[in-house]
Coordinates of C-alpha atoms and ligand atoms in Angstrom, one line a residue:
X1 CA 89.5 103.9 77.7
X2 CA 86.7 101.9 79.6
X3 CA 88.4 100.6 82.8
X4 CA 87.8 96.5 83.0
X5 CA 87.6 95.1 86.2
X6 CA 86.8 92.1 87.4
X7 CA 86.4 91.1 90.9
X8 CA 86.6 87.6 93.2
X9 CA 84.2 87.6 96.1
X10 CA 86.5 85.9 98.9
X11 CA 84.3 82.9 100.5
X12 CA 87.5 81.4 102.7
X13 CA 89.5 79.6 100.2
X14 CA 92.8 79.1 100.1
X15 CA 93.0 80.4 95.9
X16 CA 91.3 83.8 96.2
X17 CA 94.2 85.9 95.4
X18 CA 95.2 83.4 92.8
X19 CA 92.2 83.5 90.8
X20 CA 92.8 87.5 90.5
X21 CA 96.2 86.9 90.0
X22 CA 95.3 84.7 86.7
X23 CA 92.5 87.1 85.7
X24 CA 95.7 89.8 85.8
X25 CA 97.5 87.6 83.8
X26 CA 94.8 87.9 80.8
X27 CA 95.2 91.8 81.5
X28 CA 92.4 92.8 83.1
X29 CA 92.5 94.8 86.2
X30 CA 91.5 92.3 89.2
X31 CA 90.3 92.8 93.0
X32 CA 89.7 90.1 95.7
X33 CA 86.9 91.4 98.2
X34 CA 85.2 89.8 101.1
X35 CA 82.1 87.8 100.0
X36 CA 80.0 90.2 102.3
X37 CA 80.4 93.1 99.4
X38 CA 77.2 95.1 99.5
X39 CA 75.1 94.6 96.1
X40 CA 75.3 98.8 95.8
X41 CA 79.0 98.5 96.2
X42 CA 79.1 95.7 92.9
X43 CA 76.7 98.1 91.4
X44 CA 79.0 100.8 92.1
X45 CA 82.3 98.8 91.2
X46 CA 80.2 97.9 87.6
X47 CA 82.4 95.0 87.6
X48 CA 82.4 93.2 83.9
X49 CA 82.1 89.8 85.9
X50 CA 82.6 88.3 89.2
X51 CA 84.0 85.0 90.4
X52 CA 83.1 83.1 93.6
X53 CA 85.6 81.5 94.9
X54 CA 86.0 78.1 97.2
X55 CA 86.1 77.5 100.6
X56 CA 86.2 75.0 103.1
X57 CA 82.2 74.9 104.5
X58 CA 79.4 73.4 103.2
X59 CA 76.2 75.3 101.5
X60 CA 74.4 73.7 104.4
X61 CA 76.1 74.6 107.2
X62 CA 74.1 78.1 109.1
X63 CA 77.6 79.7 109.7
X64 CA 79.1 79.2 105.9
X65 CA 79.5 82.1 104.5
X66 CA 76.5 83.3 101.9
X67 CA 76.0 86.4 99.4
X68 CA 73.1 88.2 98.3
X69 CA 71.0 86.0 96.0
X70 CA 70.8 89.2 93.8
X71 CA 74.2 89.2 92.6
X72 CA 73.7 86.6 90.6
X73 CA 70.6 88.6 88.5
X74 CA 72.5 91.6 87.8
X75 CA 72.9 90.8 84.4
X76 CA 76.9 90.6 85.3
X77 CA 78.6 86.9 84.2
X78 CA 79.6 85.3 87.2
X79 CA 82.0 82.0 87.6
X80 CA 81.8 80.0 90.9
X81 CA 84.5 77.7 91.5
X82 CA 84.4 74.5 93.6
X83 CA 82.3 76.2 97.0
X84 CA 81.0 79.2 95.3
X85 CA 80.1 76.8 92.3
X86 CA 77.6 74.9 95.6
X87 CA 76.6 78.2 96.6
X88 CA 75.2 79.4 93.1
X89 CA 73.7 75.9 92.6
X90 CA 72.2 76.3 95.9
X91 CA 70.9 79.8 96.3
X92 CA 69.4 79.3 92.7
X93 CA 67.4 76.1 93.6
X94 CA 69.9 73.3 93.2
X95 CA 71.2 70.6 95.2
X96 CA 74.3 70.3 96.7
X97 CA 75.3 66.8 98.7
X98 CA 78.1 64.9 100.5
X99 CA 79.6 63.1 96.8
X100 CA 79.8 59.6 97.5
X101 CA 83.7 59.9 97.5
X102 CA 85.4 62.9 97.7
X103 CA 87.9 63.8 95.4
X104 CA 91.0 65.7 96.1
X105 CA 93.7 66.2 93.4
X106 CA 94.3 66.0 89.3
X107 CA 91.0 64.3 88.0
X108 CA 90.1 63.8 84.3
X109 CA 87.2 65.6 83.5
X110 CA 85.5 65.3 80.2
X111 CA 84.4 68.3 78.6
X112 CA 81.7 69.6 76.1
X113 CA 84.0 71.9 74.0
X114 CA 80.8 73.7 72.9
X115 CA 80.6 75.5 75.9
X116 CA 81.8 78.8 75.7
X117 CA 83.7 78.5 78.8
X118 CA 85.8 75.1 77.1
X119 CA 86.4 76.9 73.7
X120 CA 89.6 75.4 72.6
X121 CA 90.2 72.9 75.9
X122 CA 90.5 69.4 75.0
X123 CA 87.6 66.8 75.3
X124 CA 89.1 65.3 77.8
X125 CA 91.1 66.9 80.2
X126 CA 93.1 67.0 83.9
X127 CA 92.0 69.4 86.5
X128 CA 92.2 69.9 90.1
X129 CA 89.7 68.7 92.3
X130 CA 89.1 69.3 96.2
X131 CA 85.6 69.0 97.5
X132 CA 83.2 67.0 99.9
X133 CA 80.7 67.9 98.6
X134 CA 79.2 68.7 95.3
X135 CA 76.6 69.4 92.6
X136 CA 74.0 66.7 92.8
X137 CA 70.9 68.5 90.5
X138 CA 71.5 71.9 88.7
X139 CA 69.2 74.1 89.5
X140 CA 66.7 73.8 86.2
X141 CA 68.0 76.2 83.6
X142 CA 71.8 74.6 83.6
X143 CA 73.6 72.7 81.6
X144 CA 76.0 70.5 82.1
X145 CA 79.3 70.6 80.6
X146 CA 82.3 69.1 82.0
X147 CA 81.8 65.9 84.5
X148 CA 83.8 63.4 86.2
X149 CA 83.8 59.8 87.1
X150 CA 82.8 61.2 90.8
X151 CA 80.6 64.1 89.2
X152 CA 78.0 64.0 86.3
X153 CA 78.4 67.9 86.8
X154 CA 81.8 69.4 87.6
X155 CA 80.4 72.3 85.4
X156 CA 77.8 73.9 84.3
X157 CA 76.5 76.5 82.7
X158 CA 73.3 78.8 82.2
X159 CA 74.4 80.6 78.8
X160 CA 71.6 83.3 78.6
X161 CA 72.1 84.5 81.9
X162 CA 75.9 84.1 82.0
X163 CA 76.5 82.2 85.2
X164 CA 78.6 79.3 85.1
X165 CA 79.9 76.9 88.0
X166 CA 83.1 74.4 88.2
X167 CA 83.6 71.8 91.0
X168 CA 87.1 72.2 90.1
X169 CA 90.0 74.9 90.4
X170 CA 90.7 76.6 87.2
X171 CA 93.1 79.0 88.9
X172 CA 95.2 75.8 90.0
X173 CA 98.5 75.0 87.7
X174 CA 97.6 71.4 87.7
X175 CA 94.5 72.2 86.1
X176 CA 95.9 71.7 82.5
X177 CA 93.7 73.8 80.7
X178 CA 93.1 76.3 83.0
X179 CA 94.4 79.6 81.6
X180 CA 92.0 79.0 78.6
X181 CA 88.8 78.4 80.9
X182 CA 89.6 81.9 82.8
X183 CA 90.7 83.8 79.5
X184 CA 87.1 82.3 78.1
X185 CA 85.3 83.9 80.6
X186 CA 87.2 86.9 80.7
X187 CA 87.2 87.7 77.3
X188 CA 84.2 85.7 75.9
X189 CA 81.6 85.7 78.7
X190 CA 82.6 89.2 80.4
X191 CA 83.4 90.5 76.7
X192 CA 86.8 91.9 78.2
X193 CA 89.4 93.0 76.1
X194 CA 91.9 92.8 78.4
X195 CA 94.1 96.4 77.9
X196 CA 95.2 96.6 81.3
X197 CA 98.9 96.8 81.7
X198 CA 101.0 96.9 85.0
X199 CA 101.9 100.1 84.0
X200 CA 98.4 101.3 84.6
X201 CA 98.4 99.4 87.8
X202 CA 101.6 101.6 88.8
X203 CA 99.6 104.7 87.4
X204 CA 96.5 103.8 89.8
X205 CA 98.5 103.2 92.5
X206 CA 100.6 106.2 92.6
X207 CA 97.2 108.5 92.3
X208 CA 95.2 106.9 94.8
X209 CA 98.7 107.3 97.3
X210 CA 98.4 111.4 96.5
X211 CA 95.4 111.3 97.0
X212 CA 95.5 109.6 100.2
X213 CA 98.2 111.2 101.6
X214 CA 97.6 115.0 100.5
X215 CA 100.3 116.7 102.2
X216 CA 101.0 114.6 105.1
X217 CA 104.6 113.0 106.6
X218 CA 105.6 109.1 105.3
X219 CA 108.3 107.0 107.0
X220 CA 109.0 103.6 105.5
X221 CA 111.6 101.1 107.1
X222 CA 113.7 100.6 104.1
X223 CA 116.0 97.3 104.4
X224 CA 116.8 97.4 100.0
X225 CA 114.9 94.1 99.5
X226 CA 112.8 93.8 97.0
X227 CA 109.5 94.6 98.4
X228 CA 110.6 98.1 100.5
X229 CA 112.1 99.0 97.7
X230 CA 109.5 98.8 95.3
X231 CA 107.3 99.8 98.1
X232 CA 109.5 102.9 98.7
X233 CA 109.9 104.2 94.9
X234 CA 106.3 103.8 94.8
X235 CA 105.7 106.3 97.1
X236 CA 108.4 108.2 96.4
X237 CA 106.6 108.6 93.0
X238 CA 103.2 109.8 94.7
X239 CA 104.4 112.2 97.1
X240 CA 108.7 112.8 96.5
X241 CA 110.1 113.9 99.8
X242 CA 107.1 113.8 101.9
X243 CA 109.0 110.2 102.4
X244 CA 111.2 109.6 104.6
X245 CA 113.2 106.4 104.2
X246 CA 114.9 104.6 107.2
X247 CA 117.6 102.0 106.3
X248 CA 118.8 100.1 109.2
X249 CA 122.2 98.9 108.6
X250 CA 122.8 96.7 111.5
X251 CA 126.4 95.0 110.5
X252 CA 124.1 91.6 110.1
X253 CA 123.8 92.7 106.1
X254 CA 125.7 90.7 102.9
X255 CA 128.9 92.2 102.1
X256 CA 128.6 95.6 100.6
X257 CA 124.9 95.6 100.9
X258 CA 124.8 99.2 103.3
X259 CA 126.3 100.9 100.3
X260 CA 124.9 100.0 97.8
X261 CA 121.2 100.5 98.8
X262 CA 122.7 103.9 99.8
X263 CA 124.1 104.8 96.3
X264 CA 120.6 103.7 94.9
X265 CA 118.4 105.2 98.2
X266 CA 120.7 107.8 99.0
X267 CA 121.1 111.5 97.9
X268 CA 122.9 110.6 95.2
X269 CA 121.1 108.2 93.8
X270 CA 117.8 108.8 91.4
X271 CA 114.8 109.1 93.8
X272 CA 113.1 112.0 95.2
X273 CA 113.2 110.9 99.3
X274 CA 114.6 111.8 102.3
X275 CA 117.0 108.5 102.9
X276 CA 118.3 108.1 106.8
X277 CA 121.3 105.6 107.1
X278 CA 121.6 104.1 110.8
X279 CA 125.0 102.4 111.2
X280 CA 124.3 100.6 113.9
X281 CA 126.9 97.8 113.7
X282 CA 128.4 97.8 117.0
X283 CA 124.9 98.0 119.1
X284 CA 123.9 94.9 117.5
X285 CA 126.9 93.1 118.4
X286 CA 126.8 94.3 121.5
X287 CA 123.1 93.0 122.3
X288 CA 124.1 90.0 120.7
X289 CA 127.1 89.0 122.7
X290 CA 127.1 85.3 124.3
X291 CA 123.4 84.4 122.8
X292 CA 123.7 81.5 120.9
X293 CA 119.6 80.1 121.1
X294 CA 118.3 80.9 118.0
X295 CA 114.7 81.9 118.7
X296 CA 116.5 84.8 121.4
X297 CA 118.8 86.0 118.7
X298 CA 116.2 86.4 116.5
X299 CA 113.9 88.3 119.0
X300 CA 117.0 90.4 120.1
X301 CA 117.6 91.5 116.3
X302 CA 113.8 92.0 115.8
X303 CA 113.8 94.2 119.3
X304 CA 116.4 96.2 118.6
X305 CA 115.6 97.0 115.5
X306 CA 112.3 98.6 116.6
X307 CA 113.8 100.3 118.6
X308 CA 116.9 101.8 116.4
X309 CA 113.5 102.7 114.0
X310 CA 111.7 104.2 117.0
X311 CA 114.2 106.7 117.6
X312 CA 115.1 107.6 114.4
X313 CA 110.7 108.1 113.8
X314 CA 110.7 110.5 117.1
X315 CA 113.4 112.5 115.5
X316 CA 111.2 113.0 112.4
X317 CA 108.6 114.0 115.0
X318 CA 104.8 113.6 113.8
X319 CA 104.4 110.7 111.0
X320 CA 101.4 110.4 108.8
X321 CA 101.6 107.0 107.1
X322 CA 103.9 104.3 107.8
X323 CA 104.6 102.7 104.9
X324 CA 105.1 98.8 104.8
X325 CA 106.3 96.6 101.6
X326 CA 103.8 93.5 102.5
X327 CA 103.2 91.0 99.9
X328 CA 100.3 88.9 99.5
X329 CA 102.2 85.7 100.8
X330 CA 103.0 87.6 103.9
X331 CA 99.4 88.3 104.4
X332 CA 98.8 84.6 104.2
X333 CA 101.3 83.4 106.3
X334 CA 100.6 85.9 109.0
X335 CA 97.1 86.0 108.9
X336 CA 96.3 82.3 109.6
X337 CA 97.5 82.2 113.0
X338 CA 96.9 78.4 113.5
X339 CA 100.1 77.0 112.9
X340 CA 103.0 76.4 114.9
X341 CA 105.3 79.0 115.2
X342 CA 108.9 77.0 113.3
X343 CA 110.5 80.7 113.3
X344 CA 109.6 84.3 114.4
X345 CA 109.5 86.6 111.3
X346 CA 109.9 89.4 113.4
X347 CA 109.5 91.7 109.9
X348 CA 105.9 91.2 109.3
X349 CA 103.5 93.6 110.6
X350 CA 106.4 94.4 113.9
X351 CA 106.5 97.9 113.5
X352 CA 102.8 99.4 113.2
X353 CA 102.8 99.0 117.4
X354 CA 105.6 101.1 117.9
X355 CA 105.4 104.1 115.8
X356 CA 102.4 107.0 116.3
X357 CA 100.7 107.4 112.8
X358 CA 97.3 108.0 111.4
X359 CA 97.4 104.9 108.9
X360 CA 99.2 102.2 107.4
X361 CA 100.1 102.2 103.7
X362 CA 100.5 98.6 102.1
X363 CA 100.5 98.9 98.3
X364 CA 101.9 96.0 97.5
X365 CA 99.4 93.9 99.7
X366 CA 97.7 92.6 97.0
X367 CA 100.8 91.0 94.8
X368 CA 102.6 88.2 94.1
X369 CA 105.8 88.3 94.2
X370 CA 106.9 88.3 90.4
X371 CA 104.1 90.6 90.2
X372 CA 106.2 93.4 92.7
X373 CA 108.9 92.8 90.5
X374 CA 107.3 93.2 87.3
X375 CA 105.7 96.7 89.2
X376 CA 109.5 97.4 90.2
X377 CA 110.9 96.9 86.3
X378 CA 108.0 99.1 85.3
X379 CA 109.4 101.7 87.9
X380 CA 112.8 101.5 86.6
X381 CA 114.2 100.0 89.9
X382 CA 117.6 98.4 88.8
X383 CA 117.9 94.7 87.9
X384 CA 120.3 93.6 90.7
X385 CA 117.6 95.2 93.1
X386 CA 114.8 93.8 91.4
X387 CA 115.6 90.1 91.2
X388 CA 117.3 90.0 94.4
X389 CA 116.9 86.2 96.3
X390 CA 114.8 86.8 99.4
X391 CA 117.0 87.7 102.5
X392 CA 115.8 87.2 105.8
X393 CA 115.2 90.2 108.4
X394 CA 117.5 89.1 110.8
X395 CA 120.1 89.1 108.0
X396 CA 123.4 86.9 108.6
X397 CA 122.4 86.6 112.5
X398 CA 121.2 83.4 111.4
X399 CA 123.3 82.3 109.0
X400 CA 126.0 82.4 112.2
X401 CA 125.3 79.3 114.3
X402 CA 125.5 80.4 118.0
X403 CA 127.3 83.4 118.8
X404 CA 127.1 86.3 116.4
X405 CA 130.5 88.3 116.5
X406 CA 132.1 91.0 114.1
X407 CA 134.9 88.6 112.9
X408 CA 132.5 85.9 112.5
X409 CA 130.0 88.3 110.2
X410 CA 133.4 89.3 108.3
X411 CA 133.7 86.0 107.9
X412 CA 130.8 84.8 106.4
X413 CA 130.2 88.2 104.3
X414 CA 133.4 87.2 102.5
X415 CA 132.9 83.4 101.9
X416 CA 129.2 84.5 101.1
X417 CA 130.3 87.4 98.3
X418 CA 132.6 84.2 96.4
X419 CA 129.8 82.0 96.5
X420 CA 127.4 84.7 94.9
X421 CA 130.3 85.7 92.4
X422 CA 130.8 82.1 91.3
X423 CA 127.4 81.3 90.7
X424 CA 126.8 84.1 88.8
X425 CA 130.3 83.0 86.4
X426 CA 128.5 80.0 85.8
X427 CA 125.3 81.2 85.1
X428 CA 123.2 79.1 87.6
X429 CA 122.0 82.7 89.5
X430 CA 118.6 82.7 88.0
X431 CA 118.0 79.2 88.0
X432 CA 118.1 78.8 92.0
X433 CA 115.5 80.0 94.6
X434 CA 117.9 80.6 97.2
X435 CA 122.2 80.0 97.9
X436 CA 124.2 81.4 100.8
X437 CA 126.7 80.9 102.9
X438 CA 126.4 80.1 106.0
X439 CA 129.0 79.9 109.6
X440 CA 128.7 76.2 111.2
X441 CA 130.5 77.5 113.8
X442 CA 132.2 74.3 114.1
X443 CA 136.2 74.2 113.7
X444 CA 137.8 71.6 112.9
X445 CA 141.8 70.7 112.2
X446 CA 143.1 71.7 108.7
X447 CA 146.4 71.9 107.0
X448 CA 148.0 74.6 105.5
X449 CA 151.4 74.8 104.2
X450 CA 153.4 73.0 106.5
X451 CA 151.3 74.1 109.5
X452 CA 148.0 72.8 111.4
X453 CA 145.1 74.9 111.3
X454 CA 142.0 74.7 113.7
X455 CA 139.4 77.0 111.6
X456 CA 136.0 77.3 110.7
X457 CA 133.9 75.3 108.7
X458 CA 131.7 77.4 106.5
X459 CA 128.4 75.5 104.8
X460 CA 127.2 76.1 101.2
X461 CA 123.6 75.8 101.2
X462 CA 121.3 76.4 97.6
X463 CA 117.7 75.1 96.8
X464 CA 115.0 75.6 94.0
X465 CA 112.0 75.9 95.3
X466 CA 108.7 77.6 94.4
X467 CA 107.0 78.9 97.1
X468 CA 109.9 78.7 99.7
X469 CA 107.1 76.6 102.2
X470 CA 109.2 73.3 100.7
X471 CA 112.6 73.0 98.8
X472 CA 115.1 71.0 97.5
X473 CA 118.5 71.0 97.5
X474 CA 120.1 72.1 94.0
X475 CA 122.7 70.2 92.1
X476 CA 125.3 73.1 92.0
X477 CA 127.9 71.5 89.1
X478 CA 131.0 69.9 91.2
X479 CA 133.2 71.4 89.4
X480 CA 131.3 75.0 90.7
X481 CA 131.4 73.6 94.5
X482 CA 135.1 73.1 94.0
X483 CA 136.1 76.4 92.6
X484 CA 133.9 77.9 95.7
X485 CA 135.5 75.8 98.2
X486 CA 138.9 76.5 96.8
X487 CA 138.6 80.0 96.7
X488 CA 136.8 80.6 100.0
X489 CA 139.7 78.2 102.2
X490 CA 142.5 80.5 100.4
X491 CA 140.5 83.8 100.7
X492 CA 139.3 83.9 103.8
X493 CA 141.2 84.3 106.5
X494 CA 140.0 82.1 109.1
X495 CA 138.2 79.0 107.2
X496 CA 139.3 75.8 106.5
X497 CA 137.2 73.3 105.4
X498 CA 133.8 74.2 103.4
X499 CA 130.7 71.5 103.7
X500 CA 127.5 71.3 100.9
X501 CA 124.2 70.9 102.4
X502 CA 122.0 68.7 100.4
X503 CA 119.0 68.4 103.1
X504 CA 115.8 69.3 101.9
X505 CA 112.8 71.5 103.8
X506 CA 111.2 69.2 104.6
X507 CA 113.1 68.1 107.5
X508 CA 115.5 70.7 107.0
X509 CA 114.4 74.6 106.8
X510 CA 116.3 76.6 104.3
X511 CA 118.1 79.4 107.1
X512 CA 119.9 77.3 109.5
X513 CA 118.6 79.1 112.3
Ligands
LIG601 P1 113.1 78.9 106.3 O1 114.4 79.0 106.9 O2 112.0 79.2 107.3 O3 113.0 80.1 105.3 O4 112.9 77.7 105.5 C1 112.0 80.3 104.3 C2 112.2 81.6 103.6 O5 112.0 82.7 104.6 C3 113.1 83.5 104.7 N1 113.2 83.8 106.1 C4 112.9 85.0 106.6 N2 112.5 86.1 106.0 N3 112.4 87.2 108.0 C5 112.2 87.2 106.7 O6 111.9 88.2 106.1 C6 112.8 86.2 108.7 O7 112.9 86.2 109.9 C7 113.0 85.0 108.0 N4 113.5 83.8 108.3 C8 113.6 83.0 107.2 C9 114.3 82.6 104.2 O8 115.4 83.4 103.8 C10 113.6 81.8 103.1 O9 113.6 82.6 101.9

């Protein structure tokens, strides 16, 4: 079968991966690369169309980022959106200008449904704008065919030679109509027919790790979340027990957790790997004893868990590859740099300084996150595993405010497992970004029976959210909230009042440490 792929040249915007994620989405394979891509390389590639996408500069500006002029006389359709739309305008003998008034969010643009791109989009339509600066003359063979109140030409096109330009974000959600404008040019400009599956992408991926590996050692820091895991029974696919897997099980896990990534990981379990269980409970505890400032506990658990993984890589002796389950969001949030630092994720990119190996292997780099679990259905990972809510690296360490303590983890495993249980009975699990439990590590006087209690106070916390960057609280049922409460003050020993946070991130975040 003739392998489709279509490829994004990167030019700095904040979209890229999403544009491939959407061309994905139409099935048909889909690569983000730097805009500096040599011309052989495209040639190479034979690409069956390439998309430019934004970015923040202007056309004009000597350091903005530009691409070979030839790229776009290839022959191959090509789609720039917002800056790469400038940047074909300009390199083909446009002009691009400072718009009298910029416009930044959903716009009504009206549309000439003729153009191929626009087959089936309505004649009037909302998209998502975000630009200084824009198309003030197509360069002479254009068209228009979409415009705004702000821009006579928020598209055009140049049918014969297959090049087409938007001012605004297809890729975007708020762009009504976007699916259809990409699925256009995939299918009716590129002439894809879109028969790539994930399953081929799982395929792919598992060769090119063979290949890549030959016969060489893997270690991959397994904590059972759903990127390792799917990271891990990738490679365990490519290369079987070449892998070595090490699970870290540092008491700070949700109740049950160590075994039950062991009965799936472990020996007896259905992957081909070598799978190295560290209980390491106590050393933890230890280290963690009288540290109550967040930011040091979460350093502590970060540090000593490089260090539990150090020795256990020196026992394997000589590593290959280190194997790392990043995500495309991680990239993104670790690779801009400029922010402030709110919290230290000490589990992105920590380990590649402490452990000798030839090269890292990321394969999930590239993904979204319903994308690495689509990958890990297609792999026959189990559900529970699969659709697991995100836990953080540092575990229940900060979901304990202040000291961390055995009891105090016992405690909030427990009160955490009843939550989890009773949100399932009600069937609100798959409707909810994130819920925990959480130790305020305040106590406060209770009754029970006919004596006084001073116990715990444990705090219910749940959000939707879809990026995790923002949330909001949920509105867990009462009647839910009540069972919880009630069961968690007459289950666990040591609790006596339970509290609902209903803060939002903004101000609030969604740990508690
Ligand atoms: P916050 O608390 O920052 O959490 O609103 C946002 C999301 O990130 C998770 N989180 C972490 N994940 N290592 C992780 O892998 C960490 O150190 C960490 N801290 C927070 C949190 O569970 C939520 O999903």
């Amino acid at each position: 079968m003739d392998k489709e792929l279509v490829i994004v040249l990167d030019f700095g915007g904040q979209y890229n991966q999403l544009i491939a994620r959407r061309v994905r989405e139409c099935s048909v394979y889909c690569e983000v690369h730097p805009y500096t891509l040599s011309l052989e390389k495209i040639k190479e590639m034979n690409p069956k169309g390439i998309i430019f996408t934004g970015g923040p500069e202007s056309v004009y500006d000597m350091k903005s980022p530009h691409c070979d002029k030839e790229i776009l006389e290839l022959g191959i359709p090509v789609l720039g959106i917002c800056y790469g739309a400038q940047l074909m305008v300009y390199l083909l003998g446009g002009k691009v200008e400072t718009a009298p008034v910029s416009e930044y969010g959903k716009t009504e643009v009206a549309i000439d449904t003729n153009s191929v791109l626009f087959h089936n989009v309505s004649e009037k339509t909302i998209a998502w704008m975000s630009h200084t600066d824009y198309i003030a003359k197509p360069p002479a063979e254009f068209k228009i065919c979409a415009s705004t109140d702000v821009c006579p030409a928020a598209a055009i096109e140049y049918n014969e030679k297959k090049l087409y330009a938007t001012q605004f974000h297809p890729e975007v959600i708020h762009t009504q109509e976007g699916m259809k404008m990409l699925s256009n040019f995939v299918y009716d400009v590129c002439g894809c027919k879109g028969n790539w599956k994930m399953s081929s992408f799982v395929d792919e991926i598992v060769k090119s790790i063979r290949e890549k590996v030959g016969d060489g050692k893997v270690l991959c820091a397994l904590s059972g979340g759903v990127d390792s895991s799917v990271a891990a029974v990738l490679l365990s696919k490519a290369v079987g027990k070449q892998l070595t897997c090490v699970f870290v099980d540092q008491g700070l896990l949700r109740k049950n957790e160590g075994d039950e990534v062991e009965a799936v990981f472990g020996p007896e379990g259905p992957y081909d790997l070598n799978f190295i269980r560290v209980n390491c409970q106590e050393r933890f505890y230890r280290k963690l004893r009288g540290v109550t400032e967040p930011e040091k506990k979460r350093k502590i658990i970060g540090e000593e868990f490089i260090r539990v993984f150090e020795e256990e890589a020196k026992k394997i002796g000589t590593v290959d590859y280190l194997v790392q389950g990043t995500i495309y969001p991680d990239v993104i949030e670790s690779g801009l740099g400029k922010s402030a630092v709110i919290k230290s994720h000490h589990n992105v990119g920590g380990l590649p300084d402490y452990v000798d190996f030839k090269d890292i292997i990321e394969p999930l780099r590239m993904l979204f996150k319903d994308e690495v679990r689509k990958v890990g259905i297609e792999l026959g990972i189990p559900e529970y595993l699969v659709f697991r809510q995100p836990f953080p690296g540092p575990g229940l360490g900060i979901r304990i405010i202040g000291e961390v303590t055995a009891e105090k983890c016992f405690i909030v495993q427990e009160a955490d497992a009843i939550y989890r249980e009773e949100i399932a009975n009600a069937g609100l699990d798959k409707k909810l970004g994130q819920y925990f439990a959480a130790l305020t590590n305040m106590q406060s006087v209770g009754v029970m029976g006919d004596y006084r209690t001073y116990d715990y106070a444990i705090a219910l916390r749940a959000v939707t959210t879809s990026d995790f960057m923002t949330a909001e609280p949920a509105q867990i049922p009462w009647e839910v909230l009540e069972k919880v409460a009630s069961r968690i003050v007459n289950e666990v020993k040591g609790v006596n009042r339970v509290l609902y946070d209903c803060t939002g991130k903004p101000p609030a975040t969604i740990e508690f440490e």
